[in-house]
């Protein structure tokens, strides 16, 4: 088996590392967005008594897996500039996605007379 440095150098030379970085960065932004949307949906389900049964179990499994993913990914983003760029990218992506999906931020429950 080749030493890790040799493999990394070869992948860098053939352009794979640059592509990998872009793919993982895009996937991370999507994962962050999914986590935010699922959190918002789960709050609504909880508030309305709808987060029950198998859905609640699967939701909790998803949250635990996401937490593990974010803890690990956090070790890869080490500079303050990288962290700030990531949050800036996430804010821009969130705004574009919510506009496209017609899911505005800051939505409030309608007050219903009973």
CSV table of C-alpha atoms in Angstrom, one decimal:
chain,number,residue,atom,x,y,z
A,1,UNK,CA,0.0,0.0,0.0
A,2,UNK,CA,1.3,3.5,-0.9
A,3,UNK,CA,2.0,5.9,1.9
A,4,UNK,CA,-0.8,8.4,2.6
A,5,UNK,CA,1.4,11.4,1.5
A,6,UNK,CA,2.1,9.8,-1.9
A,7,UNK,CA,-1.7,9.2,-2.4
A,8,UNK,CA,-2.5,12.8,-1.4
A,9,UNK,CA,0.2,14.2,-3.7
A,10,UNK,CA,-1.0,12.2,-6.6
A,11,UNK,CA,-4.6,13.2,-6.0
A,12,UNK,CA,-3.5,16.8,-5.8
A,13,UNK,CA,-1.5,16.6,-9.0
A,14,UNK,CA,-4.4,15.1,-11.0
A,15,UNK,CA,-6.9,17.7,-9.8
A,16,UNK,CA,-8.9,15.2,-7.6
A,17,UNK,CA,-8.2,17.0,-4.4
A,18,UNK,CA,-9.6,20.3,-5.7
A,19,UNK,CA,-12.7,18.5,-7.0
A,20,UNK,CA,-13.1,16.6,-3.7
A,21,UNK,CA,-12.9,19.9,-1.7
A,22,UNK,CA,-15.6,21.5,-3.9
A,23,UNK,CA,-17.9,18.4,-3.6
A,24,UNK,CA,-17.5,18.1,0.1
A,25,UNK,CA,-18.0,21.9,0.6
A,26,UNK,CA,-21.2,21.8,-1.4
A,27,UNK,CA,-22.4,18.7,0.4
A,28,UNK,CA,-21.6,20.3,3.8
A,29,UNK,CA,-23.7,23.4,2.9
A,30,UNK,CA,-26.6,21.1,1.9
A,31,UNK,CA,-26.2,19.2,5.1
A,32,UNK,CA,-26.3,22.4,7.1
A,33,UNK,CA,-29.4,23.5,5.3
A,34,UNK,CA,-31.1,20.2,5.7
A,35,UNK,CA,-30.4,20.3,9.4
A,36,UNK,CA,-31.9,23.8,9.7
A,37,UNK,CA,-35.0,22.8,7.7
A,38,UNK,CA,-35.5,19.6,9.7
A,39,UNK,CA,-35.1,21.5,12.9
A,40,UNK,CA,-37.8,24.0,11.9
A,41,UNK,CA,-40.1,21.2,10.8
A,42,UNK,CA,-39.6,19.2,14.0
A,43,UNK,CA,-40.4,22.3,16.0
A,44,UNK,CA,-43.7,22.6,14.2
A,45,UNK,CA,-44.4,18.9,14.6
A,46,UNK,CA,-43.6,19.1,18.3
A,47,UNK,CA,-45.7,22.2,18.8
A,48,UNK,CA,-48.7,20.6,17.1
A,49,UNK,CA,-48.3,17.1,18.7
A,50,UNK,CA,-47.3,15.5,15.4
A,51,UNK,CA,-43.7,14.3,16.2
A,52,UNK,CA,-44.8,10.8,17.4
A,53,UNK,CA,-44.2,7.1,16.9
A,54,UNK,CA,-41.7,5.9,14.3
A,55,UNK,CA,-41.3,9.5,13.0
A,56,UNK,CA,-40.0,10.7,16.4
A,57,UNK,CA,-37.6,7.7,16.6
A,58,UNK,CA,-36.3,8.3,13.1
A,59,UNK,CA,-36.0,12.1,13.7
A,60,UNK,CA,-34.0,11.5,16.9
A,61,UNK,CA,-31.7,9.1,15.0
A,62,UNK,CA,-31.2,11.7,12.3
A,63,UNK,CA,-30.3,14.4,14.9
A,64,UNK,CA,-27.8,12.1,16.6
A,65,UNK,CA,-26.2,11.3,13.2
A,66,UNK,CA,-26.1,14.9,12.2
A,67,UNK,CA,-24.5,15.9,15.5
A,68,UNK,CA,-21.7,13.3,15.0
A,69,UNK,CA,-21.2,14.5,11.4
A,70,UNK,CA,-21.0,18.2,12.4
A,71,UNK,CA,-18.5,17.4,15.3
A,72,UNK,CA,-16.3,15.6,12.8
A,73,UNK,CA,-16.6,18.2,10.0
A,74,UNK,CA,-15.8,20.9,12.6
A,75,UNK,CA,-12.3,19.4,12.9
A,76,UNK,CA,-11.6,20.1,9.2
A,77,UNK,CA,-12.5,23.8,9.3
A,78,UNK,CA,-9.6,25.2,11.3
A,79,UNK,CA,-9.0,28.9,10.4
A,80,UNK,CA,-11.3,31.8,11.3
A,81,UNK,CA,-11.3,32.9,7.7
A,82,UNK,CA,-12.6,29.5,6.6
A,83,UNK,CA,-15.3,29.5,9.3
A,84,UNK,CA,-16.5,33.0,8.4
A,85,UNK,CA,-16.5,32.1,4.7
A,86,UNK,CA,-18.5,29.0,5.4
A,87,UNK,CA,-21.1,30.9,7.4
A,88,UNK,CA,-21.4,33.6,4.8
A,89,UNK,CA,-21.9,30.9,2.1
A,90,UNK,CA,-24.5,29.2,4.2
A,91,UNK,CA,-26.4,32.5,4.7
A,92,UNK,CA,-26.4,33.1,1.0
A,93,UNK,CA,-27.4,29.6,0.1
A,94,UNK,CA,-30.2,29.6,2.8
A,95,UNK,CA,-31.6,32.8,1.3
A,96,UNK,CA,-31.6,31.4,-2.3
A,97,UNK,CA,-33.0,28.0,-1.3
A,98,UNK,CA,-35.8,29.5,0.8
A,99,UNK,CA,-36.8,31.8,-2.0
A,100,UNK,CA,-36.7,29.0,-4.6
A,101,UNK,CA,-38.7,26.6,-2.2
A,102,UNK,CA,-41.1,29.4,-1.2
A,103,UNK,CA,-40.4,28.7,2.5
A,104,UNK,CA,-39.7,32.1,3.9
A,105,UNK,CA,-37.7,32.5,7.1
A,106,UNK,CA,-39.4,34.0,10.1
A,107,UNK,CA,-42.8,32.3,9.4
A,108,UNK,CA,-45.3,32.6,12.3
A,109,UNK,CA,-48.2,30.5,13.2
A,110,UNK,CA,-51.6,32.0,12.3
A,111,UNK,CA,-53.7,33.0,15.3
A,112,UNK,CA,-57.0,31.0,15.1
A,113,UNK,CA,-60.1,32.0,17.0
A,114,UNK,CA,-61.7,29.2,18.9
